[in-house]
Coordinates of C-alpha atoms in Angstrom, one line a residue:
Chain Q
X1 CA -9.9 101.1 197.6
X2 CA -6.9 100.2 199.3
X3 CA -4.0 97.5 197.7
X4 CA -0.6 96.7 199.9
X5 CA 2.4 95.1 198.2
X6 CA 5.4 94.2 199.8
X7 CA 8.7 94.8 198.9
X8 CA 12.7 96.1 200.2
X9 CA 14.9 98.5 200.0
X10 CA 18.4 98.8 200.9
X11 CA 19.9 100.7 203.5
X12 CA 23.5 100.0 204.3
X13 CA 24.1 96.0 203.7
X14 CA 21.2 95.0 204.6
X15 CA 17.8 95.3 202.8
X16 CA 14.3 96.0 204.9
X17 CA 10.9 95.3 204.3
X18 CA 8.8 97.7 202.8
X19 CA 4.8 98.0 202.5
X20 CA 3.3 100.1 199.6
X21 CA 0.3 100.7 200.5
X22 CA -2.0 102.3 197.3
X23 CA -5.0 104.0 198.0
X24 CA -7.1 104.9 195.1
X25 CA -10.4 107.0 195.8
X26 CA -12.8 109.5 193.6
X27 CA -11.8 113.2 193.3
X28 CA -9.2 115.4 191.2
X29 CA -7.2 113.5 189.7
X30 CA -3.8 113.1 191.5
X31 CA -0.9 111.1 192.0
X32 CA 1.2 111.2 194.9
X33 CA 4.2 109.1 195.9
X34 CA 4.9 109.5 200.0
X35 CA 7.1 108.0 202.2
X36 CA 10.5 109.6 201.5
X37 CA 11.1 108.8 198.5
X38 CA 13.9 109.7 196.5
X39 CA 14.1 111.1 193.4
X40 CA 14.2 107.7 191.4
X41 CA 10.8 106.7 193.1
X42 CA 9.1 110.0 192.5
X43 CA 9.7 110.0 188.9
X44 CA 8.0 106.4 189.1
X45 CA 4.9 107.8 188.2
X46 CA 6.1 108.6 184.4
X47 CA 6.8 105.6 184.2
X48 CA 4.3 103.4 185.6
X49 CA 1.6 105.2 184.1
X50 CA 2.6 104.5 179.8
X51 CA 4.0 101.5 181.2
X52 CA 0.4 100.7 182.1
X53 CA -1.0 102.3 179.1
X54 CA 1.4 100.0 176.7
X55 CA 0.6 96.7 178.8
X56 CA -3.2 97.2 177.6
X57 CA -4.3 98.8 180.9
X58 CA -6.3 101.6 181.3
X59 CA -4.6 104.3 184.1
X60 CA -7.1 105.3 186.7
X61 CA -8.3 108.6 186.6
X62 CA -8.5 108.8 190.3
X63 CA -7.0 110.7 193.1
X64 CA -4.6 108.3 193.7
X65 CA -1.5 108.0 196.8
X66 CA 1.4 105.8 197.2
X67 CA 2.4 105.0 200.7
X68 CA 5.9 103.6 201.6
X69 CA 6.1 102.5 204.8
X70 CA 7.6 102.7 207.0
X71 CA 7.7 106.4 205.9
X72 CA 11.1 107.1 208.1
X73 CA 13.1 105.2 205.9
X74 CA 14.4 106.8 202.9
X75 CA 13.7 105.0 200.1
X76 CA 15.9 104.6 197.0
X77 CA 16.1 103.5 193.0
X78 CA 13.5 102.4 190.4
X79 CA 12.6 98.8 191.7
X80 CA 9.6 100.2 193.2
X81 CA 8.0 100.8 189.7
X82 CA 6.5 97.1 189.4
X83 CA 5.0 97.1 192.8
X84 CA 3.4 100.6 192.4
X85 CA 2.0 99.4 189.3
X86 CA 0.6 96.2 190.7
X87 CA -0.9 97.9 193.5
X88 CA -2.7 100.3 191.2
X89 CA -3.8 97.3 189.2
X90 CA -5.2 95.9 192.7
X91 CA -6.7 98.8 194.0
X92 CA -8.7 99.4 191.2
X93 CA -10.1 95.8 191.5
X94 CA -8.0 94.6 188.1
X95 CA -6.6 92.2 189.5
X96 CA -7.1 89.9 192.7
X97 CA -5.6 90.9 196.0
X98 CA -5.5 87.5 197.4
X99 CA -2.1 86.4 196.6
X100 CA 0.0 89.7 196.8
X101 CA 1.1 89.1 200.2
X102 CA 2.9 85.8 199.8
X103 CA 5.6 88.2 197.8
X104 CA 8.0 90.5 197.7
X105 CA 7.7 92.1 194.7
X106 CA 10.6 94.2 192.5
X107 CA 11.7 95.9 189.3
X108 CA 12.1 98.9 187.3
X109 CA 9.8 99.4 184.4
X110 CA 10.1 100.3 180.8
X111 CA 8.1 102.7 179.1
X112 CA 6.5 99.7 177.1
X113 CA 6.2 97.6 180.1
X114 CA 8.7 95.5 180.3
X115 CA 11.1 94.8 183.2
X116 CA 14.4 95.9 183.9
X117 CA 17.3 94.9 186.5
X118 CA 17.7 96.6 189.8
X119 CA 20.4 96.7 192.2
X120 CA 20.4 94.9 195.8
X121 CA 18.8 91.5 194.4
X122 CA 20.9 89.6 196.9
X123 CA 20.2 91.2 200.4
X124 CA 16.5 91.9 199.5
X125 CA 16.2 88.0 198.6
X126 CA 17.6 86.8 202.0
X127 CA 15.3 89.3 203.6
X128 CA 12.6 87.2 202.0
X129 CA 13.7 84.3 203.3
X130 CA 14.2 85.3 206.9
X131 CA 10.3 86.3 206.6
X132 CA 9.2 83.4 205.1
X133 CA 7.7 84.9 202.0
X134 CA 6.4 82.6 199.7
X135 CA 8.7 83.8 196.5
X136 CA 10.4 87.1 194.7
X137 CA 9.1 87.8 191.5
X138 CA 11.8 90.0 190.2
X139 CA 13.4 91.0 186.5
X140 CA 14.6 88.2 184.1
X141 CA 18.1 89.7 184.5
X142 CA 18.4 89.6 188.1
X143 CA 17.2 85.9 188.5
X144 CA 20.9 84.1 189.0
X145 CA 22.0 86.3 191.5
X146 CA 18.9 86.0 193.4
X147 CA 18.8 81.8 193.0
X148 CA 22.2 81.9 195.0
X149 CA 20.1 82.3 197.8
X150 CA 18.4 78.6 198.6
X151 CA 15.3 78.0 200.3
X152 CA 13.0 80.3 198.6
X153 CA 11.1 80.7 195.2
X154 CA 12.3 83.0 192.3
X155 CA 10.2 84.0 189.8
X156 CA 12.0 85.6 186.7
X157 CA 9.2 87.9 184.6
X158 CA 10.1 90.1 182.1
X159 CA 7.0 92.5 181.3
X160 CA 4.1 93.6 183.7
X161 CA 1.8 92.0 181.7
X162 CA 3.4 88.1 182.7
X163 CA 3.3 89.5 186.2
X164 CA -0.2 90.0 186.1
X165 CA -1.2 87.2 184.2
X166 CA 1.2 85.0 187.3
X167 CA -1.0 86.9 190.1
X168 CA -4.0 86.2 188.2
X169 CA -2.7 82.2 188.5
X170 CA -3.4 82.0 184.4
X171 CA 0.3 81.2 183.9
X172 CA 2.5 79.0 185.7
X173 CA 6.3 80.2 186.1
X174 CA 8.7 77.7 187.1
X175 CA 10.5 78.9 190.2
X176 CA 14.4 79.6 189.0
X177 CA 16.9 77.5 190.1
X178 CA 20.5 77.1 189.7
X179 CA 23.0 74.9 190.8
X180 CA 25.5 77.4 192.7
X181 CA 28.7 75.2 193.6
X182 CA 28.6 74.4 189.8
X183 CA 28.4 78.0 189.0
X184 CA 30.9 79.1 191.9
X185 CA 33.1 76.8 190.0
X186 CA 32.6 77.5 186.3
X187 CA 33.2 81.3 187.2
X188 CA 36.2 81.1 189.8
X189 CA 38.8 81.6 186.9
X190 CA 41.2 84.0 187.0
X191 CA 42.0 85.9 183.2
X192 CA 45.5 86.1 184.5
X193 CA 47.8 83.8 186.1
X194 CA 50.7 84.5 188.8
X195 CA 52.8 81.8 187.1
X196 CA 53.4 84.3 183.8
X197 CA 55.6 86.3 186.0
X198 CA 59.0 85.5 184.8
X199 CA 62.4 86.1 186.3
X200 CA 62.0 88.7 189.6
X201 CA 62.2 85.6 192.1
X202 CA 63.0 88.1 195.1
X203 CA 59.9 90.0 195.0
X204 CA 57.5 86.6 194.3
X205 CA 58.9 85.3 197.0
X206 CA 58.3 88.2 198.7
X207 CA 55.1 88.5 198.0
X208 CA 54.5 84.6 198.3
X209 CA 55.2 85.7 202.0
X210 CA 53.0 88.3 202.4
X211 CA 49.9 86.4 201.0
X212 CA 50.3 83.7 202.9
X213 CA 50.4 85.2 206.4
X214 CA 48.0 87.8 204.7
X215 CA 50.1 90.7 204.9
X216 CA 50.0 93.9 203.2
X217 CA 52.9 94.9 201.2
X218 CA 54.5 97.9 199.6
X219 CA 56.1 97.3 195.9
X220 CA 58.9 99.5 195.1
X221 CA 60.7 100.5 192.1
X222 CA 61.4 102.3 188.9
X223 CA 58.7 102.1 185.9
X224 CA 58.6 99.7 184.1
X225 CA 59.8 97.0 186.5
X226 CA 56.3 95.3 186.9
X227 CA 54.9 96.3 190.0
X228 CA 51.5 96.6 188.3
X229 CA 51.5 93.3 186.7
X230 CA 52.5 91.4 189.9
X231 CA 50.2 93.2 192.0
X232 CA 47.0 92.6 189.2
X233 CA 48.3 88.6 189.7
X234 CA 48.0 88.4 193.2
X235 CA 44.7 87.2 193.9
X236 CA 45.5 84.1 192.1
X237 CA 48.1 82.6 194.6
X238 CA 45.6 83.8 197.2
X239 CA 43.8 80.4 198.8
X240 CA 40.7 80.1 196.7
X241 CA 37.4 82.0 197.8
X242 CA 35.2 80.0 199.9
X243 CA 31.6 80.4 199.2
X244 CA 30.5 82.0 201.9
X245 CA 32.7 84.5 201.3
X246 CA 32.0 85.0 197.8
X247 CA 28.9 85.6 199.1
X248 CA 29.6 88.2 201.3
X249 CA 31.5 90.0 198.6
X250 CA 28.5 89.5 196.0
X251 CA 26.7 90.9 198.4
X252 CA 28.4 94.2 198.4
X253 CA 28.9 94.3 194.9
X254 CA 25.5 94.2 194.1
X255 CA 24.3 96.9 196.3
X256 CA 26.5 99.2 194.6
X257 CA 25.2 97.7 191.6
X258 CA 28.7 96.2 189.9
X259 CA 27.6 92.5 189.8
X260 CA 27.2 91.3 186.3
X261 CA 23.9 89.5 185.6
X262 CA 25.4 86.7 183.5
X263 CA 28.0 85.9 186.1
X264 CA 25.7 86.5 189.2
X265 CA 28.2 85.8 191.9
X266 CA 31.9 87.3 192.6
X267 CA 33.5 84.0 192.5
X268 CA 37.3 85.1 192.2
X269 CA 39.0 87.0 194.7
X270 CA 38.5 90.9 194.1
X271 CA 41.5 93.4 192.5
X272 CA 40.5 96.7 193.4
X273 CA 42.9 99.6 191.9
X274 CA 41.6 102.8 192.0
X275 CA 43.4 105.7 190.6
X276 CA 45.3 108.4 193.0
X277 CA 42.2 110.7 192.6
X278 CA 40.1 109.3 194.3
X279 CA 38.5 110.8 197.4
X280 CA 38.6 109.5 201.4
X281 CA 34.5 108.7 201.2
X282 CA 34.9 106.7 197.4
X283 CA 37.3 104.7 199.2
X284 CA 36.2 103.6 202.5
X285 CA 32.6 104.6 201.5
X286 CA 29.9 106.9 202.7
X287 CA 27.7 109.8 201.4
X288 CA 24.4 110.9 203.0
X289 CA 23.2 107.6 202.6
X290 CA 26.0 105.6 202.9
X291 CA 27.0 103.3 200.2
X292 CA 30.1 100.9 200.5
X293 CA 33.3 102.2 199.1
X294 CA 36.6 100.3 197.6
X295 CA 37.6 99.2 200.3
X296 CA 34.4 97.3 201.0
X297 CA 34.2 96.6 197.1
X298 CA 37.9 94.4 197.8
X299 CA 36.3 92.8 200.8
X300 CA 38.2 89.1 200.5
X301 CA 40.2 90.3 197.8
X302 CA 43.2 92.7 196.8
X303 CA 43.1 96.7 197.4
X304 CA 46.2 98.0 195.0
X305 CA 47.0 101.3 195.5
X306 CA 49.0 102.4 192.1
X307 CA 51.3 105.3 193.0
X308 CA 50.6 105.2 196.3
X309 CA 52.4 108.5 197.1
X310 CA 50.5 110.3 194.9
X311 CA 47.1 109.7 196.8
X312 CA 46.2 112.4 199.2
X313 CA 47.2 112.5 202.7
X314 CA 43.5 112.4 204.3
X315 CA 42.8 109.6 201.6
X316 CA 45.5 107.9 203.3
X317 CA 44.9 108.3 206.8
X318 CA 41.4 106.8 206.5
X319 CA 42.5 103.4 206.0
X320 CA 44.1 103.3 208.7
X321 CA 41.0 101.7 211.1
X322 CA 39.6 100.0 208.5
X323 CA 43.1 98.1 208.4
X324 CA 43.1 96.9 211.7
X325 CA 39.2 96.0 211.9
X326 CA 38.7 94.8 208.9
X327 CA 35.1 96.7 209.0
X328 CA 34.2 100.5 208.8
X329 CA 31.6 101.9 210.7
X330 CA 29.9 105.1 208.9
X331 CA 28.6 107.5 210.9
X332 CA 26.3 110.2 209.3
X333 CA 23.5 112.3 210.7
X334 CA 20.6 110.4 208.9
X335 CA 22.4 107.0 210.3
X336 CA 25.0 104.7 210.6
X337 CA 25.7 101.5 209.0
X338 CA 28.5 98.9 208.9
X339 CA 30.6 97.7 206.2
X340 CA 33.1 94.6 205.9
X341 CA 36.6 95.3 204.8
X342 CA 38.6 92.9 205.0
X343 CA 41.1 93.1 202.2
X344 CA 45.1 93.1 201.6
X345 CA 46.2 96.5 201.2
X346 CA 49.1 96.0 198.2
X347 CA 51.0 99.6 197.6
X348 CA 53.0 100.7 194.6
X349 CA 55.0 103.3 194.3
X350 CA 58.6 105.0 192.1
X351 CA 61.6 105.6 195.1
X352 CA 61.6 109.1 193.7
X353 CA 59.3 111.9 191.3
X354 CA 61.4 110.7 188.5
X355 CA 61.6 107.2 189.0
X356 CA 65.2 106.3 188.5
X357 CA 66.4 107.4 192.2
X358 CA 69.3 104.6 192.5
X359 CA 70.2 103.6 188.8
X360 CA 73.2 103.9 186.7
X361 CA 72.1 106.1 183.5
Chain S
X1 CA -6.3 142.0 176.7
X2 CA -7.4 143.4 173.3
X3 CA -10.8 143.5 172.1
X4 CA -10.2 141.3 169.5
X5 CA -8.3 138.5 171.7
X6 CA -11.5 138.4 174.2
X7 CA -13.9 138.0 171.1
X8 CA -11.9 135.2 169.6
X9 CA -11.4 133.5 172.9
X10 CA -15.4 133.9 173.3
X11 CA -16.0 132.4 169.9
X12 CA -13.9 129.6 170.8
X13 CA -15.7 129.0 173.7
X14 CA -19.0 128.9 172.1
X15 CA -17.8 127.0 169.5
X16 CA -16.3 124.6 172.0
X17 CA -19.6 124.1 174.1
X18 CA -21.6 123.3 170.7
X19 CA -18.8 120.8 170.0
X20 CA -19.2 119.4 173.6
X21 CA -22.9 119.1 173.6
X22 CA -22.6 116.6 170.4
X23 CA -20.3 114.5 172.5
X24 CA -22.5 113.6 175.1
X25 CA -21.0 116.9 177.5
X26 CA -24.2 118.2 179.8
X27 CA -22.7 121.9 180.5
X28 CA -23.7 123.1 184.0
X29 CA -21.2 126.1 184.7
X30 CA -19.5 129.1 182.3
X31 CA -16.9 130.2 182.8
X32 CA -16.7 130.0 186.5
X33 CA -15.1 133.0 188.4
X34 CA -13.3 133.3 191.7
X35 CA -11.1 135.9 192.7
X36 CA -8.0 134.0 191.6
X37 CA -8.7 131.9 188.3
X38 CA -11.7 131.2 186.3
X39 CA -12.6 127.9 184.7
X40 CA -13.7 127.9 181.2
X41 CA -16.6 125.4 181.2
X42 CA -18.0 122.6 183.6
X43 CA -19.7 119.9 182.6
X44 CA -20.5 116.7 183.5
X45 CA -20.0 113.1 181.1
X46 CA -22.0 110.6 181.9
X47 CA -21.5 110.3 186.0
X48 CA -17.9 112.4 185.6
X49 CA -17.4 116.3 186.3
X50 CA -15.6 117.5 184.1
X51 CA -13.2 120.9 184.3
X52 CA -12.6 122.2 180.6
X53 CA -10.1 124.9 179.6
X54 CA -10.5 126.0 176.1
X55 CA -7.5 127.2 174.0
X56 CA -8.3 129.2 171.0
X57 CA -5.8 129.9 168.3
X58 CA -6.6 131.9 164.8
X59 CA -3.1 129.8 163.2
X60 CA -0.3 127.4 164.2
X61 CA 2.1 129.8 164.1
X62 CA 2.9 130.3 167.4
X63 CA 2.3 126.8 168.4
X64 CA -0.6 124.7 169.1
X65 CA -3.2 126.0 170.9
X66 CA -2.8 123.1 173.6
X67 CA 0.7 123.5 174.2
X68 CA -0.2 127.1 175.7
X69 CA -1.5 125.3 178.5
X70 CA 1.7 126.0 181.7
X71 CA 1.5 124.6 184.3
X72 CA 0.9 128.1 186.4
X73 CA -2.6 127.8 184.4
X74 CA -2.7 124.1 185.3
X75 CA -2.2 125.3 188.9
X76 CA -4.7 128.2 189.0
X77 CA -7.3 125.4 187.5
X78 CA -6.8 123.0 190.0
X79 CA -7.2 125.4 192.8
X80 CA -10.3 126.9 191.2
X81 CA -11.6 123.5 190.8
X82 CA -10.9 121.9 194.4
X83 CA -13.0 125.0 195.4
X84 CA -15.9 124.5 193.4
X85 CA -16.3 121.2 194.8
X86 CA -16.1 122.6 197.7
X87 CA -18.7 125.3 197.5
X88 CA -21.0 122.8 195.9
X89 CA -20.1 119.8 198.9
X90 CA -19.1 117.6 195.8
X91 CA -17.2 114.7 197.6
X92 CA -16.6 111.4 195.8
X93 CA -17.2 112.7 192.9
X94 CA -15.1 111.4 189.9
X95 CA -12.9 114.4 188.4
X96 CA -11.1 114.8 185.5
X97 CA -9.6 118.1 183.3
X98 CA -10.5 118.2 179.7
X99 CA -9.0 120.8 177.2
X100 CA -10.1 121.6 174.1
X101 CA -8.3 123.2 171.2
X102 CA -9.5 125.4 168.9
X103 CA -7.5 127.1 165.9
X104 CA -10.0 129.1 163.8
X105 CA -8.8 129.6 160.9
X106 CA -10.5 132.8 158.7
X107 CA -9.3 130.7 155.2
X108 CA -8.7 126.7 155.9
X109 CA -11.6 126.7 158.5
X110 CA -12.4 125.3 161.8
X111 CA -10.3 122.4 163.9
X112 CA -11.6 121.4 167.0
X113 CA -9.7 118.7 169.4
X114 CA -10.4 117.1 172.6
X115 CA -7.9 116.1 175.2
X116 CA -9.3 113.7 177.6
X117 CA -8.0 113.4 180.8
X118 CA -5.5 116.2 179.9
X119 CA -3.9 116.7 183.1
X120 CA -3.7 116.2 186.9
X121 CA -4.5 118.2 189.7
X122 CA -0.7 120.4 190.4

């Protein structure tokens, strides 16, 4: 018999629907995951099956195949566990059908059937929306970040068996809400404050300037003369975050998987420093399937660049479009996506290898 | 093979069909031959067919007799069973592999175990 669940995945920014169709009929017994999936989703199969086993289920000894579709899209990370296992559950008549399409459905099991949080909760959510889906039911963890989007239902679970039992309509779950300018508020606090920075009045006012015509600026100096420490402060003169930027940024953040659960939204303007080592496609992003980079990750915010002399030339030269478009286009042969970057590029760096070029000794 | 590995490895299986037949097993094929891979024993349970390799062991010194199973063997049973059901125009029937251990011990005795469901078609 034949189940379909609906879910997302994301590619780029933006997440897109996915079917998964399960088809369960007599013969060897089989298990087979199509539809490109990566490696994540193929290894799905370990864990649905004791996660089935463990929520008091009985795994089908069937010849059994997973479709994703549409199967052109590569398909990425666990959260495709909970709707595999529901559509199992489906196709082999344990639970009702009749409700599965009102959802999108996500989450990563545990081996003893509980859920844990996935990445992307944010685009796949507004995806939702814009289709008019019903509600998400998604991990515990994940539900703040997806009840910044209004509009829509949320429904936190925490085990496959409470899933179930919600399909089945034997348990009600209140749909999660949250009230977000109250929690855009409570988090927009910054653990450091421009105002500790005593004495060097030329370079705050410097950089006073350059934040409010949102310039980018270069700090220059021997060690120990607090480049760092200005540069870590900046984001706190910047004008506060609006929320649809924060948004934007959470948005980024949590494809990439840096958004914290408890604090569900980026509601301070982003410091980004990443060390001299890094390479050109960490920083404005990319890889075969491209995933957003630092400069993306800052989007809104602050990029510092610590020692800015020591980074690599190429590393350099890439920020150079980015700068003046405030978005990067990636370009690879499996696709190409778009990425905001808008950010204030803040450079540090010694006037010489040793740091003291200039000073009496 | 040695003589006496192909003797114990007969034992076993007898001793494994026996075993079987108490549980309900109705044995329709032995060992079941084609030019690459044999199948031990095929029986059906209840409506199921059932594809059983035996494993027989005379200690657990060199492991138990299940872990012996790779998954080259796995393979080589799968194929051989996808063709019996195609030779005998078996379609929709419900499949399964067993395996049952053996370790036949000369002083502590005889242990039997059955794994259910023991693997999937690879």
């Amino acid at each position: 018999m034949l189940a379909k669940v609906y879910s997302a995945t994301i590619a780029g920014i933006e997440a897109y629907p996915i079917e998964i169709e399960v088809d369960v009929t007599q013969g060897l017994p089989s298990f087979s995951i199509v539809g490109l999936p990566d490696q994540a989703v193929r290894e799905s199969k370990d864990r649905v099956k004791p996660a089935l086993k463990n929520s008091g289920f009985e795994f089908p000894v069937k010849r059994i195949t997973v479709n994703l579709a549409p199967a052109d899209l590569k398909k990425e990370g666990p959260s495709f566990d909970l709707p595999i296992a529901i559509g199992l559950l489906t196709a082999t008549k344990l639970i009702k059908r009749d409700r599965l399409t009102d959802y999108f459905i996500l989450g990563e099991l545990s081996l003893d059937g509980s859920l844990r949080p996935v990445k992307g909760i944010l685009p796949t959510v507004l995806k939702a929306k814009g289709l008019k889906k019903k509600g998400v039911i998604l991990p515990e963890e994940n539900a703040r970040e997806a009840a910044l989007i209004k509009g829509i239902n949320i429904y936190p679970v925490g085990s496959l068996k409470r899933v179930i039992d919600f399909l089945e309509g034997r348990i009600e779950i209140l749909p999660f809400s949250l009230e977000v300018k109250n929690l855009f508020k409570e988090r927009a606090i910054y653990p450091v404050d421009f105002n500790e920075v005593a004495g060097q009045e030329h370079v705050k006012r410097a950089l006073e300037v350059a934040v409010s015509g949102g310039h980018n600026a270069l700090l220059l100096g021997p060690p120990g003369s607090g480049k760092t420490m200005l540069a870590k402060r900046l984001p706190t003169i910047l004008p506060d975050i609006t929320l649809p930027e924060a948004l934007e940024t959470t948005k980024i953040h949590s494809i990439v998987g840096l958004l914290n659960p408890k604090e569900a939204i980026v509601a301070t303007r982003p410091f980004r420093s990443p060390h001299h080592t890094i390479s050109d496609v960490a920083l404005i992003g990319g890889g075969p399937f491209p995933k957003p980079g630092e400069i993306s990750l800052s989007h809104n915010g602050v990029l510092f660049l610590d020692e800015l002399a020591e980074f690599h030339q190429d590393v350099l030269e890439v920020l150079r479009q980015p700068l003046e478009d405030g978005i990067i286009h990636i370009s690879r042969a499996k696709g190409s996506v778009s990425f905001p970057a808008r950010f204030m590029l803040v450079g540090a760096m010694n006037p010489c290898p040793c740091g003291t070029l200039g000073q009496q000794t | 093979m040695g003589k006496e590995r192909i003797k114990l490895g007969r034992e076993g299986e007898e001793r494994a069909e026996k075993f079987l037949l108490s549980k309900g097993y109705k044995i329709i094929e032995r060992n079941f031959k084609t030019s690459f891979g044999e199948i031990d024993l095929i029986a059906y349970w209840r409506k199921v067919l059932v594809f059983i390799e035996v494993r027989t062991r005379t200690s657990y010194n060199f492991g138990r007799p299940e872990e012996s199973i790779s998954e080259e063997k796995k393979k080589k049973i799968s194929r051989v069973a996808s063709l019996y059901l195609k030779a005998k125009k078996l379609n929709g029937v419900d499949c399964r592999f067993d395996v049952v251990a053996l370790v036949l011990d000369r002083e502590k005795g005889v242990k039997i175990k059955l794994i259910e469901n023991a693997f999937q078609l690879c």
